[in-house]
Structure formats: structure tokens, C-alpha cells
mmCIF file of C-alpha atoms and ligand atoms in Angstrom:
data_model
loop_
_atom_site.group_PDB
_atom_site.id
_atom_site.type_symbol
_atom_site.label_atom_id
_atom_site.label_comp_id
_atom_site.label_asym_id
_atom_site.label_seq_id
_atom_site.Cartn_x
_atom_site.Cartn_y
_atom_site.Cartn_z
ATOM 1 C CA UNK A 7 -51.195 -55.845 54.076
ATOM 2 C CA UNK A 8 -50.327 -59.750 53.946
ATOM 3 C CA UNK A 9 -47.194 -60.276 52.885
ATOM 4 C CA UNK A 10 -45.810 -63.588 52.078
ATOM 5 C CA UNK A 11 -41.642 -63.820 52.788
ATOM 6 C CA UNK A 12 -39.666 -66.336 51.245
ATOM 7 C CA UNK A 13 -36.620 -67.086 52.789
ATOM 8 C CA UNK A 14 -38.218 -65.083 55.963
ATOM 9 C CA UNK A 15 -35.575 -66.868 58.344
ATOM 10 C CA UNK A 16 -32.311 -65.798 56.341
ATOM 11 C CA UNK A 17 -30.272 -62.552 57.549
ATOM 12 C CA UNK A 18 -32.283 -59.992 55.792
ATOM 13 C CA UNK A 19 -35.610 -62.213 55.442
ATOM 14 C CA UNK A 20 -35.863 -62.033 59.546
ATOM 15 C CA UNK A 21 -34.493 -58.311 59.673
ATOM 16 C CA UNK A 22 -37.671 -57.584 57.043
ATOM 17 C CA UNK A 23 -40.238 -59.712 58.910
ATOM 18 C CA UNK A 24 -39.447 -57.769 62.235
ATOM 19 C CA UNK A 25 -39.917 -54.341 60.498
ATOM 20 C CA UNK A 26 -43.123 -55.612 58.870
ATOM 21 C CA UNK A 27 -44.709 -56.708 62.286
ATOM 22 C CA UNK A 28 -43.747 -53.641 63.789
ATOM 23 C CA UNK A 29 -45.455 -51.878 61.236
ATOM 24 C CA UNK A 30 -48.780 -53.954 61.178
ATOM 25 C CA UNK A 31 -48.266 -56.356 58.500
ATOM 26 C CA UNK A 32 -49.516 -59.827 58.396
ATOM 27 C CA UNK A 33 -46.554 -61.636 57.576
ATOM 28 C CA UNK A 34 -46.456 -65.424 56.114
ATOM 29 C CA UNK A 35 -42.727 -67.046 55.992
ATOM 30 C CA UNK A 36 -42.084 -70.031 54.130
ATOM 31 C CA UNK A 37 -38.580 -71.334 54.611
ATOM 32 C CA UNK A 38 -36.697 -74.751 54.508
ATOM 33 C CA UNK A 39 -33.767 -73.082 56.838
ATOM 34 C CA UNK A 40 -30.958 -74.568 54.327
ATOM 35 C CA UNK A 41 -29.228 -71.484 55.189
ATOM 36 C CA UNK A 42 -31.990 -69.611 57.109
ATOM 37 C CA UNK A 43 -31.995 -70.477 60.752
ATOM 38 C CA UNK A 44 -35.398 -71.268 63.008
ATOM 39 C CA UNK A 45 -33.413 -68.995 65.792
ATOM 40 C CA UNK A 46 -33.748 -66.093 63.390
ATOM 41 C CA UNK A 47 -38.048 -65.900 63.635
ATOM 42 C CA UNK A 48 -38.295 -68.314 66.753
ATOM 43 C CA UNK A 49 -39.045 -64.297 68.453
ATOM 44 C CA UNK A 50 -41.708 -63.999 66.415
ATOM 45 C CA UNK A 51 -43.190 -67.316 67.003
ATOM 46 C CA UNK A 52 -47.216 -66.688 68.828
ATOM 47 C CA UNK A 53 -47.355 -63.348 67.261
ATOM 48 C CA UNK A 54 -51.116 -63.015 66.163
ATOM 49 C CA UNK A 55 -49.713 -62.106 62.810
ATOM 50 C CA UNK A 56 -46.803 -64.506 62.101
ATOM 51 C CA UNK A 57 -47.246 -67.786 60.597
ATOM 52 C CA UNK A 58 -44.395 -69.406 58.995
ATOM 53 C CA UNK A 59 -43.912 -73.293 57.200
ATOM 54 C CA UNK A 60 -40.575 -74.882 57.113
ATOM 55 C CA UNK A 61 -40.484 -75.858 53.575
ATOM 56 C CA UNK A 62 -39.292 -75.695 50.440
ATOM 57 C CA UNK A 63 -40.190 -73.684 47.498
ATOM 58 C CA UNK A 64 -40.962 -76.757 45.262
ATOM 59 C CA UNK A 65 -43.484 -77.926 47.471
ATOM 60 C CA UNK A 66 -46.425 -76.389 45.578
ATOM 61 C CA UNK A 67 -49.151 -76.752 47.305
ATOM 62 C CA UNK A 68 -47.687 -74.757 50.667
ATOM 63 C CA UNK A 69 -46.540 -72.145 48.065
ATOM 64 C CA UNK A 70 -50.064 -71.625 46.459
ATOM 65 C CA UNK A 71 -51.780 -71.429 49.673
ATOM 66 C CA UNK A 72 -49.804 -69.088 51.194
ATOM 67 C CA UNK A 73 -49.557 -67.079 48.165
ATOM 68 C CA UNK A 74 -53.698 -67.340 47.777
ATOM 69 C CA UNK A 75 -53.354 -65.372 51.037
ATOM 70 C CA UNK A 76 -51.218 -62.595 50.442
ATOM 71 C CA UNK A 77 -51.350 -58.843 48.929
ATOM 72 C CA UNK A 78 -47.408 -59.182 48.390
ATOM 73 C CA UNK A 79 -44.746 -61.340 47.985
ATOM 74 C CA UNK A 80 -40.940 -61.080 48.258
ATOM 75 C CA UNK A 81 -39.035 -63.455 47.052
ATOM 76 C CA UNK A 82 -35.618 -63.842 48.983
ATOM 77 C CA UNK A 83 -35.573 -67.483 49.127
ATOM 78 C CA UNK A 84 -32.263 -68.632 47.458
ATOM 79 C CA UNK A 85 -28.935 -69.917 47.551
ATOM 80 C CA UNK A 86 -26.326 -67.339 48.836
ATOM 81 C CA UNK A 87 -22.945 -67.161 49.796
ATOM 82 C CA UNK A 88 -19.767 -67.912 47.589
ATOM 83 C CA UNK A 89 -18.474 -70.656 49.302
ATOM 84 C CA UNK A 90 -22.356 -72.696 49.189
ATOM 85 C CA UNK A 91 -22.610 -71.464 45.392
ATOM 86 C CA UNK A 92 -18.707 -72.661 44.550
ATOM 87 C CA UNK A 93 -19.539 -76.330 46.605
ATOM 88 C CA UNK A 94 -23.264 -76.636 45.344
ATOM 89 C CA UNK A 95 -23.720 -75.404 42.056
ATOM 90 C CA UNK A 96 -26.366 -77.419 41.074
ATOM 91 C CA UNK A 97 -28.485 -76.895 44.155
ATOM 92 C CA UNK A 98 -27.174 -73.163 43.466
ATOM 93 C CA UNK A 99 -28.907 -73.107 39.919
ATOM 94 C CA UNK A 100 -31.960 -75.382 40.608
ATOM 95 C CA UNK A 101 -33.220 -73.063 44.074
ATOM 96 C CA UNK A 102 -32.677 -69.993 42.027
ATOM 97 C CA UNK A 103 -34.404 -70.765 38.748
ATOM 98 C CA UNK A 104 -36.798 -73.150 39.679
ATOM 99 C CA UNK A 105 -38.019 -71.655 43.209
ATOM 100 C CA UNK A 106 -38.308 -68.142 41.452
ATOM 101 C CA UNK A 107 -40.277 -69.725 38.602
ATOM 102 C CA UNK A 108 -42.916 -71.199 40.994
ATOM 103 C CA UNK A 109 -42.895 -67.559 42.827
ATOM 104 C CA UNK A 110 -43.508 -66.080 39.629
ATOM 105 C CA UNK A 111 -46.682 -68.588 38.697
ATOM 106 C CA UNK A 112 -48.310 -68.601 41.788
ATOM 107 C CA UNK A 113 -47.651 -64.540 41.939
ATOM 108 C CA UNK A 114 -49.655 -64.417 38.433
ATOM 109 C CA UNK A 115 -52.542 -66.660 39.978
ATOM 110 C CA UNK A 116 -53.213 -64.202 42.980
ATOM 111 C CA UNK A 117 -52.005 -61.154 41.342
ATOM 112 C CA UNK A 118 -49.562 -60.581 44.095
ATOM 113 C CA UNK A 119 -47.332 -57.707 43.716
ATOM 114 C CA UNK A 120 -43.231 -59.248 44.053
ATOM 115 C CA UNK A 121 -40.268 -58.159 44.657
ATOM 116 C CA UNK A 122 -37.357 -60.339 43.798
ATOM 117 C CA UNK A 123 -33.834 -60.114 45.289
ATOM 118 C CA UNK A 124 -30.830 -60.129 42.791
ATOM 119 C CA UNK A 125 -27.356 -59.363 43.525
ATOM 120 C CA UNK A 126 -24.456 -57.237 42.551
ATOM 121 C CA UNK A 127 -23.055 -60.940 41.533
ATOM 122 C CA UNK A 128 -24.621 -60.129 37.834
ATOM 123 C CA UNK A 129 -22.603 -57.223 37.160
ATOM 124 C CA UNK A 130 -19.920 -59.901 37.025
ATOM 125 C CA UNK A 131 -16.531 -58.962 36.682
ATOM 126 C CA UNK A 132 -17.512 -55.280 35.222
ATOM 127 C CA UNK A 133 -15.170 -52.259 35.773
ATOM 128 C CA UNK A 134 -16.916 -49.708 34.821
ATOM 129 C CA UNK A 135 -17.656 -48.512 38.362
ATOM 130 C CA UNK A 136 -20.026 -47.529 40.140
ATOM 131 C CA UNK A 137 -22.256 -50.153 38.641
ATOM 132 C CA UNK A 138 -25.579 -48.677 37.211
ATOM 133 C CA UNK A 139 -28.495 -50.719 36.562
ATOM 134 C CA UNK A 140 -28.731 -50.492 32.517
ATOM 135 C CA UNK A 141 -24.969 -51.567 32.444
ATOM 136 C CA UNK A 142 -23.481 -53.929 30.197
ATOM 137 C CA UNK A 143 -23.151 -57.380 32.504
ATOM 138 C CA UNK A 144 -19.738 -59.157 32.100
ATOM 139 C CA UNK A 145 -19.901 -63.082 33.524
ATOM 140 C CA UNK A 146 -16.914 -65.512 33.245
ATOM 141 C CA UNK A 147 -17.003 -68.341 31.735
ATOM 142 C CA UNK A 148 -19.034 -71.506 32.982
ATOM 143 C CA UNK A 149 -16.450 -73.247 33.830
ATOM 144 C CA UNK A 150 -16.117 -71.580 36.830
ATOM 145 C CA UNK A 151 -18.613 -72.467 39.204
ATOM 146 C CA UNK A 152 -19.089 -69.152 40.965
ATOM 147 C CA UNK A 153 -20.490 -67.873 37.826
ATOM 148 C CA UNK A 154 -23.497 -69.859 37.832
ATOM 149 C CA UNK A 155 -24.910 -67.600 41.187
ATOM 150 C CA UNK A 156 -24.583 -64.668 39.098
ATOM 151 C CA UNK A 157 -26.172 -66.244 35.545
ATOM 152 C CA UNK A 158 -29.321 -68.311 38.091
ATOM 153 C CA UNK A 159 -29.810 -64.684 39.729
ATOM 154 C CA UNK A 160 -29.970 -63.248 36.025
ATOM 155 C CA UNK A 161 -32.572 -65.441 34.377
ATOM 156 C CA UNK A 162 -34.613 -65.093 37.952
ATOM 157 C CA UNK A 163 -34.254 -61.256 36.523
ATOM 158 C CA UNK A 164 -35.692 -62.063 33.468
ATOM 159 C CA UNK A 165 -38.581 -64.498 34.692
ATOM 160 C CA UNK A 166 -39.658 -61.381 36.970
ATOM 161 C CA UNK A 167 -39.549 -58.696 33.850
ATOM 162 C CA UNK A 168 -40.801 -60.816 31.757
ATOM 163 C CA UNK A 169 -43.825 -61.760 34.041
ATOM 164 C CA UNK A 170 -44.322 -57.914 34.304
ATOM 165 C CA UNK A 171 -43.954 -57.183 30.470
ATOM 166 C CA UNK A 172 -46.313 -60.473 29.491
ATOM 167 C CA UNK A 173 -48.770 -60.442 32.400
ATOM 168 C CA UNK A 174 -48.384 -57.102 33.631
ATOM 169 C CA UNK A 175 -47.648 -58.338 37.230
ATOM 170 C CA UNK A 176 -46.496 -55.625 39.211
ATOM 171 C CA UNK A 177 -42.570 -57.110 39.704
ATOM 172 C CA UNK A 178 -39.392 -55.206 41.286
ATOM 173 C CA UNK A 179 -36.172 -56.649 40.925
ATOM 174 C CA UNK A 180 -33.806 -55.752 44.335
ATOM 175 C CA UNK A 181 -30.465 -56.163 43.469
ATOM 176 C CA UNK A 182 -28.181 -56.220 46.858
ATOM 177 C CA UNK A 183 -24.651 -55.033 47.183
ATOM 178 C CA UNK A 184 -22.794 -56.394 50.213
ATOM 179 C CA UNK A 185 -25.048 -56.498 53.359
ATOM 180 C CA UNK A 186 -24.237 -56.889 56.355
ATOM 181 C CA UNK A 187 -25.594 -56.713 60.101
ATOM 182 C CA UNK A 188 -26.751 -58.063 63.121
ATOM 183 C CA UNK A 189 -27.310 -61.879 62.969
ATOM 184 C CA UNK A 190 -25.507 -62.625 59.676
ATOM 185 C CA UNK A 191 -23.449 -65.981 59.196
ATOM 186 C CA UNK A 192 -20.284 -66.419 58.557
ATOM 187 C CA UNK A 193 -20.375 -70.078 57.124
ATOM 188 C CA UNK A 194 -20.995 -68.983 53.639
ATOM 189 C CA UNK A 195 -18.360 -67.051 53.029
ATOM 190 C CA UNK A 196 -19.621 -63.136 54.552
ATOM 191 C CA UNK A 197 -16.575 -61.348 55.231
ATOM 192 C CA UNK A 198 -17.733 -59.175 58.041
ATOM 193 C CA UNK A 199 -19.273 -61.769 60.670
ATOM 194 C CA UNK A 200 -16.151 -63.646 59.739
ATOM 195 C CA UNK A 201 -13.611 -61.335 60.489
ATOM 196 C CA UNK A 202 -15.116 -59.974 63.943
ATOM 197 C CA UNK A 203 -15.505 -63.651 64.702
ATOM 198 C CA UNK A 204 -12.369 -64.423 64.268
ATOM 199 C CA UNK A 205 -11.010 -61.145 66.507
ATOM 200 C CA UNK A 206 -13.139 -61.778 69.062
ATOM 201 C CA UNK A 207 -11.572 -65.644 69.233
ATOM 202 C CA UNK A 208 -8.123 -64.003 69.069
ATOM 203 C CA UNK A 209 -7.741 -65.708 65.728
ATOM 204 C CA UNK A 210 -5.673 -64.329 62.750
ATOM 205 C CA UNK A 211 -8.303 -62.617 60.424
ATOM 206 C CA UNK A 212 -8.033 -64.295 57.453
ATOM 207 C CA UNK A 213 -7.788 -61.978 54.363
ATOM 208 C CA UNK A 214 -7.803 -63.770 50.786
ATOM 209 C CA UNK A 215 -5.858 -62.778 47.999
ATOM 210 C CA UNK A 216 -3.921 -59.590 48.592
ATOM 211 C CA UNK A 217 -6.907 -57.538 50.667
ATOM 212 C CA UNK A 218 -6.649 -54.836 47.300
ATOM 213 C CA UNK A 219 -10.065 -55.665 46.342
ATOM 214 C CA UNK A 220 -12.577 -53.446 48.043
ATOM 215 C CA UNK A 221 -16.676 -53.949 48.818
ATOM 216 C CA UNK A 222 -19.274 -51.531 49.790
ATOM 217 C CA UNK A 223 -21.222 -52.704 52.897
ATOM 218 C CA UNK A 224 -24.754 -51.823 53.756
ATOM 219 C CA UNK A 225 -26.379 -51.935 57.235
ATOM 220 C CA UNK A 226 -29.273 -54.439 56.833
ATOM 221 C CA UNK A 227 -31.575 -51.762 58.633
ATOM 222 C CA UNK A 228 -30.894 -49.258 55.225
ATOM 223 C CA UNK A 229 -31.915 -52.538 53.484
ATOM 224 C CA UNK A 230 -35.111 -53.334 55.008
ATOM 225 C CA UNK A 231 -36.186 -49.479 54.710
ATOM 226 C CA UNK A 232 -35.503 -49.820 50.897
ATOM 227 C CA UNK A 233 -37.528 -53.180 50.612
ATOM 228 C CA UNK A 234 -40.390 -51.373 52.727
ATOM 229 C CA UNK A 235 -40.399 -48.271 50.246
ATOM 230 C CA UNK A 236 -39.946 -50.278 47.191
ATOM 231 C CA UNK A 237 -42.823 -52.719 48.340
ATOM 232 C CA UNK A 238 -44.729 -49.766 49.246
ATOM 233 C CA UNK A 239 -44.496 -48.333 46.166
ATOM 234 C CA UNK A 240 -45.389 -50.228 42.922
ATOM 235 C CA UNK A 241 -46.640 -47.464 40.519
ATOM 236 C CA UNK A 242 -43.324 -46.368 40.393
ATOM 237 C CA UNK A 243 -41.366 -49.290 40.774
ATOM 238 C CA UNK A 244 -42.997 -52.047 39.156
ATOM 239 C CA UNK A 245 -40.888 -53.450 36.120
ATOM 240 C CA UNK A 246 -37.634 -51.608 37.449
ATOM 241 C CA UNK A 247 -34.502 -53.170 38.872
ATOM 242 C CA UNK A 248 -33.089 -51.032 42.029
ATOM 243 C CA UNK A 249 -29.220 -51.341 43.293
ATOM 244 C CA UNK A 250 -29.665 -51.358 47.157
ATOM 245 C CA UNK A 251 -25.821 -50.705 48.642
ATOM 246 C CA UNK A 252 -23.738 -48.154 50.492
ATOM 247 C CA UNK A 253 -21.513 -46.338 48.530
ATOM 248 C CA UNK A 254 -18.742 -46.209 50.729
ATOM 249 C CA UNK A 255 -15.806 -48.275 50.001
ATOM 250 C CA UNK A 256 -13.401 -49.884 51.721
ATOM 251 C CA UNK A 257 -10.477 -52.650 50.837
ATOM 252 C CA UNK A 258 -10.389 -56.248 52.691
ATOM 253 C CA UNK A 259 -7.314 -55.479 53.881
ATOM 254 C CA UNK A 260 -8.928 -51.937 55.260
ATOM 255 C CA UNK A 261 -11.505 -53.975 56.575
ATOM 256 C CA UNK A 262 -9.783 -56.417 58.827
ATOM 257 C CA UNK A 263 -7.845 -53.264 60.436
ATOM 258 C CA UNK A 264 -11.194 -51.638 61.619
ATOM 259 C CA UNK A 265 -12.580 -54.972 63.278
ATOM 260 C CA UNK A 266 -9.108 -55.323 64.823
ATOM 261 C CA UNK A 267 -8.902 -51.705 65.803
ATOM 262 C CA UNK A 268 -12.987 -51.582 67.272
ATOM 263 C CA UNK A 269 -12.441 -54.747 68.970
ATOM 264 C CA UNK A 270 -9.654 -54.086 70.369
ATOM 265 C CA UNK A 271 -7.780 -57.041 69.296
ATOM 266 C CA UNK A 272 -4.224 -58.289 69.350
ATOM 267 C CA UNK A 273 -4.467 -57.827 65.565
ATOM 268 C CA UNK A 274 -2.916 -60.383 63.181
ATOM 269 C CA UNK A 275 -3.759 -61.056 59.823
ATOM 270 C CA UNK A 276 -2.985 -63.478 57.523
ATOM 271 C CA UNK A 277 -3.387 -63.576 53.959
ATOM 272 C CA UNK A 278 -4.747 -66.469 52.353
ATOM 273 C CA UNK A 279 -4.183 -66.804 48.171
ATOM 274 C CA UNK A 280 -8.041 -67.334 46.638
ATOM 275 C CA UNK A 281 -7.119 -70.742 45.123
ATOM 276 C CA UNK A 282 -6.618 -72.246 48.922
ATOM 277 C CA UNK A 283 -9.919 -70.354 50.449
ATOM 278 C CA UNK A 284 -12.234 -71.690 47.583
ATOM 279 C CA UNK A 285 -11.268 -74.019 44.912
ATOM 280 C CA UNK A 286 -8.570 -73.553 42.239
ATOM 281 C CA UNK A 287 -8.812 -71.103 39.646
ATOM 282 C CA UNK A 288 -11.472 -69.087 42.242
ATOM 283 C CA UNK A 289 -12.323 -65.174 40.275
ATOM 284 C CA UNK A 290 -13.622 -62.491 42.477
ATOM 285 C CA UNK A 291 -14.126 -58.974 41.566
ATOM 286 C CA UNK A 292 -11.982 -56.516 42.674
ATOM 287 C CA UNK A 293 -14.024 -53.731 43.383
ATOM 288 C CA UNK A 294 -17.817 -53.650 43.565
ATOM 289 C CA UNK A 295 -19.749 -50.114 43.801
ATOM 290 C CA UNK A 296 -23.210 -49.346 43.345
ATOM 291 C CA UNK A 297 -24.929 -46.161 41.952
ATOM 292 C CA UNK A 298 -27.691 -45.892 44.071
ATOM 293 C CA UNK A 299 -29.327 -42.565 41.726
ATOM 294 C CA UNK A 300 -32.066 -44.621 40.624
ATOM 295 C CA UNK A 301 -33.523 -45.770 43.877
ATOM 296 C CA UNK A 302 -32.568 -42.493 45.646
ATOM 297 C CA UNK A 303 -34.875 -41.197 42.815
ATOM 298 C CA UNK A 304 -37.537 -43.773 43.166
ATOM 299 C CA UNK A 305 -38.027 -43.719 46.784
ATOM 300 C CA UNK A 306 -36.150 -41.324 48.221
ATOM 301 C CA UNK A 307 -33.672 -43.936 49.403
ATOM 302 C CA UNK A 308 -29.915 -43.200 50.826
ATOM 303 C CA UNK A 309 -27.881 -45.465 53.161
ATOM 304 C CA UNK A 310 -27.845 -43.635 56.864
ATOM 305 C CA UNK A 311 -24.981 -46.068 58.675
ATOM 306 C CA UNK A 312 -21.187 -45.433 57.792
ATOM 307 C CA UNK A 313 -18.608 -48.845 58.499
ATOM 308 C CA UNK A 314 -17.668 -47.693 61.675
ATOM 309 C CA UNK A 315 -21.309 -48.184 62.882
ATOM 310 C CA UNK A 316 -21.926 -51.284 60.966
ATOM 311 C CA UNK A 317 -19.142 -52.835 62.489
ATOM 312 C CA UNK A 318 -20.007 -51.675 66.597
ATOM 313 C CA UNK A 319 -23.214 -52.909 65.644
ATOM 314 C CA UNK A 320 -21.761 -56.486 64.543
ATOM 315 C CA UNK A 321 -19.165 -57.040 67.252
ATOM 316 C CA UNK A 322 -21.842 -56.207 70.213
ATOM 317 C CA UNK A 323 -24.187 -58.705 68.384
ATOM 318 C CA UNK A 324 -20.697 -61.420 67.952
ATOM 319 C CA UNK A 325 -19.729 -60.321 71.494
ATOM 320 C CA UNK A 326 -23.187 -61.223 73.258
ATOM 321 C CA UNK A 327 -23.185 -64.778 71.381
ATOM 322 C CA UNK A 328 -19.789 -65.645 72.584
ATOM 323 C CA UNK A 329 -20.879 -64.518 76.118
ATOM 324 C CA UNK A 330 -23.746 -66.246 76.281
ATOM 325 C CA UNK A 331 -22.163 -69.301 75.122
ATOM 326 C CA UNK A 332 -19.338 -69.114 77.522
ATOM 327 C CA UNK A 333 -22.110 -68.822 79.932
ATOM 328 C CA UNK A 334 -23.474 -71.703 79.085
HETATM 329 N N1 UDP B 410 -13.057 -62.471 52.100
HETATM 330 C C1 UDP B 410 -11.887 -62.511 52.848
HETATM 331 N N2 UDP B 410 -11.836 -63.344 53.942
HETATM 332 C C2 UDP B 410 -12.906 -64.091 54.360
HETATM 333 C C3 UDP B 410 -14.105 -64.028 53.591
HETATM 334 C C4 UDP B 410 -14.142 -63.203 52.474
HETATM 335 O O1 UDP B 410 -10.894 -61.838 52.534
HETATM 336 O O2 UDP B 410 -12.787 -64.803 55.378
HETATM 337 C C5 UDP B 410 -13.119 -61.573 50.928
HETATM 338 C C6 UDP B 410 -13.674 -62.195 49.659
HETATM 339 O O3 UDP B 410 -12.675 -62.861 48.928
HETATM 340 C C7 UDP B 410 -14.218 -60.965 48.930
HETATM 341 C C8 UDP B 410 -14.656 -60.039 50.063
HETATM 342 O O4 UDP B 410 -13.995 -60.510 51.233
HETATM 343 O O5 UDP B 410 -13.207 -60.326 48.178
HETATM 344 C C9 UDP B 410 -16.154 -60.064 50.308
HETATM 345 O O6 UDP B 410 -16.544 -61.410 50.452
HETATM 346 P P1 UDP B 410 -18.032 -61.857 50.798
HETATM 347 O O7 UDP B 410 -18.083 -63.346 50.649
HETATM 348 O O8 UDP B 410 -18.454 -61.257 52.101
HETATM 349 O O9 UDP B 410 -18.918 -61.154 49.698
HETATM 350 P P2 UDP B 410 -18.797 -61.110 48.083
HETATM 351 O O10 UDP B 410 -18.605 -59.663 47.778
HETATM 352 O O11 UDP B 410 -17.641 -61.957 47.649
HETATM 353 O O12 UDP B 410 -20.105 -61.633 47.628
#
């Protein structure tokens, strides 16, 4: 198939284009490396079935001729991380909407099938865990800026249903839980690349707020297989929205003592209130758990890598940076 990648040199956008040349795939990428980086496809540059544009989503005519070229698009083109979103919110809002709404019309000219990434950011500050799908969504208000990642990601929801309700353009809405992997930046905010940075440096890992809140984090490998299937599979998946997360939960606090313990670290950590890491009056959620029924129905989907492996995984990847830097 041709598929057409938005966002193709982000952390899961590269992890997805590898899988998809390994598996025969033609694969466009169209990215304007705001928080993508060239490093992450620069392997796959002079591949006979790469081609890639830096740009950005609102240039139209790039969009409808790579689109005019593809079987499927996926849409993972966006802002991310909480610190960008809390700093930028108007960039924030206007990638989301606006580069998902010219996704979604040039998707309807070429009948491309799409699948859209959402978050676990719209299930807001919603307790009743794990989070299912059909749940009730519970933002806070707008005067808090992190909210407006969560309500962009929502309407970019609703543009994708409703372009498969109106049109009947066969649309999948992803929405990831925490990911995490190989190659993943820490200057947005990911906890994980952060925290085995900062061990490797010898630095105090830097836990905000208490460390009582607790994430689920998914190997970006289980990730890509779930795009593949999902992509792969738009009889049964087309108007749907899919949680894609691990299950197994850990605290921040938890956290920092495994990437201090598996790196072997002197081991400090300092806690840092929310209002000093962000901006004042800064709301996170305190626990964030998928229910992964539907997709494990769908597609036969089920995470494969526990923390432990995640993490080994990260700190060889951190570990070979620093080295080769040092080298340098
Ligand atoms: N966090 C932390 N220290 C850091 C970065 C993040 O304690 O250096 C916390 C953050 O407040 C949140 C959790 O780790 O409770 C996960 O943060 P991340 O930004 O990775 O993902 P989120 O789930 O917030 O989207």
C-alpha cells in the first residue's frame, strides 16, 4: 500500500515508518520537524520507497499531492507534550484543529482510509478508571491552558467521526496512553527519557508534585503493531475510537526508583511542586489507565513489554547517545 505519514519524523511517526518499510509499504512523510527531528528518518533517506517533505500541514498543495498518492493516511502530525501545549496554546489549538481539518478534506478527495491519533488527554481529569472509550469526558476549565490539548484533540475526534458518519470515509480514531521508547524526547515534558537522562548525568531525577500520581507506559513497538492492525483493518474499525496503552501501572515516584535501580545510579530524587515545573495553578491527573477490551477485541491487540523492559530498552538507547557524544 502507499501510505502517507504525517508527523512521520516524531517518536512514534519514525517507529511506524520503519515497520511499514520493513513490511513493503510505500511510505510518504510530510513533516515540518517542530517537534519531529530529520535524525529520526535521515536512515531511511534513498530508500526506493521513502519520500518525505519538510513542511507543514497548511501548506495545501504538498498535502493534496501527497495525499492524491496514497491508499492510507495517518494523521500523527500535532502538537504534543505538556510543557509545548502549557507555553504554546495557540499553536497547540491551531496545528490540531486546523492540520486535522485539511487531513480530513484532502482524505475525502482521494478516499484515503485515516487513522487519527488522539490521546488519553480527553478523558480529562476522569476517575472512573480504567478509562473506556464510551466514557463520560471530564475537561477543566479553559482557563487553564493544558486543557486546550485535550479539547483541540477532541474536536480533531469529531472532524474524523463526523467525516465517517457524513461521507462515509473509512476513519479510526487512535487514542494513545503514555508511550514511550527508543528515541523519544525529553524536551516536552516525557517523563521516561527525562528521568533516565537525568540518571545517566548523575542528576537528581526530578519528580513533580508528590510522585502519588501513577501512568501506564506502552513500548512504542506494541504501538506501531496496533497502528499496523488497525490500519490493516478498516471493516472493522472504521468509525471506532481504540485506547492503545499498557495496563500496567506504576507511580512517578515508583518510576524514578526503577531508572535509578536499572541504571545503576547514585539515586537522588527531588521533588518538584507542579506550580514551579509548569506554570501556576498547573492540573494533572492522578492516575491514567486504559481498558484496552475494545481493541484486544478488534484486532487481537495486547501490550507484550512489561516496565522493566521498556526501561533497559530506553537507557541502552540514552546510554549510546551520551557515548557517542562523549566520543565526539
Ligand atoms: N513528570 C515528572 N517529572 C518530569 C516530567 C514529568 O514527575 O520530569 C510527571 C508529570 O507531572 C506526570 C507524569 O510524570 O504526572 C507523566 O508525565 P508526561 O509528561 O510524561 O506524560 P503525561 O501523562 O503528563 O501526558
Amino acid at each position: 500500500m502507499n501510505i502517507f505519514v504525517t508527523g512521520g519524523a516524531g517518536f512514534i511517526g519514525s517507529h511506524l515508518v520503519r515497520a511499514l518499510l520493513e513490511r513493503g509499504d510505500h511510505v510518504s512523510v510530510l513533516d515540518n520537524l517542530s517537534t519531529g527531528r530529520f535524525a529520526n528518518i535521515e536512515p531511511f533517506v534513498g530508500h526506493p520507497r521513502f519520500h518525505f517533505a519538510i513542511d507543514d500541514l497548511r501548506n495545501a498543495l504538498v498535502l493534496d499531492r501527497l495525499a492524491a498518492e496514497s491508499d492510507a493516511i495517518v494523521h500523527l502530525a500535532a502538537a504534543v507534550g505538556v510543557k509545548l501545549v502549557v507555553e504554546q496554546p495557540t499553536e497547540t489549538i491551531e496545528t490540531n484543529v486546523l492540520g486535522t481539518h485539511a487531513v480530513l478534506r484532502v482524505a475525502r478527495r482521494y478516499r484515503c482510509r485515516t487513522l487519527l491519533a488522539s490521546t488519553s488527554e480527553v478523558y480529562g481529569k476522569g476517575v472512573s478508571i480504567p478509562f473506556q472509550e464510551d466514557d463520560d469526558l471530564l475537561l477543566g476549565p479553559s482557563s487553564r491552558s493544558r486543557w486546550s490539548y485535550a479539547a483541540s484533540k477532541l474536536l480533531d475526534e469529531f472532524l474524523g467521526l463526523a467525516a465517517h458518519r457524513e461521507y462515509g470515509l473509512p476513519v479510526a480514531i487512535a487514542r494513545f496512553f503514555n508511550t514511550v521508547g527508543p528515541g523519544q524526547s525529553g524536551r516536552y515534558g516525557m517523563v521516561v527519557p527525562r528521568f533516565v537522562r537525568q540518571a545517566l548525568r548523575g542528576q537528581a531525577l526530578t519528580v513533580y508534585s508528590d510522585g502519588s500520581q501513577s501512568r501506564c507506559f506502552c513500548h512504542v513497538a506494541d504501538t506501531v503493531r496496533a497502528l499496523l492492525a488497525l490500519l490493516d483493518r478498516p471493516e472493522t474499525t472504521a468509525g471506532q475510537v481504540f485506547n492503545i496503552g499498557s495496563t500496567q501501572e506504576t507511580t512517578i515516584t515508583k518510576l524514578a526508583q526503577q531508572v535509578i535501580k536499572r541504571t545503576g545510579g547514585p539515586g537522588e530524587i527531588v521533588y518538584v511542586p507542579y506550580g514551579q515545573a509548569y506554570a501556576p495553578g498547573f492540573e494533572d491527573m492522578q492516575r491514567r489507565v486504559p481498558d484496552i477490551a475494545k481493541i484486544s477485541r478488534a484486532i487481537d491487540w495486547q501490550p507484550t513489554r512489561d516496565l522493566n523492559s521498556i526501561l533497559d530498552d530506553v537507557i541502552a538507547y540514552e546510554q549510546a547517545r551520551l557515548d557517542a557524544g562523549a566520543a565526539q
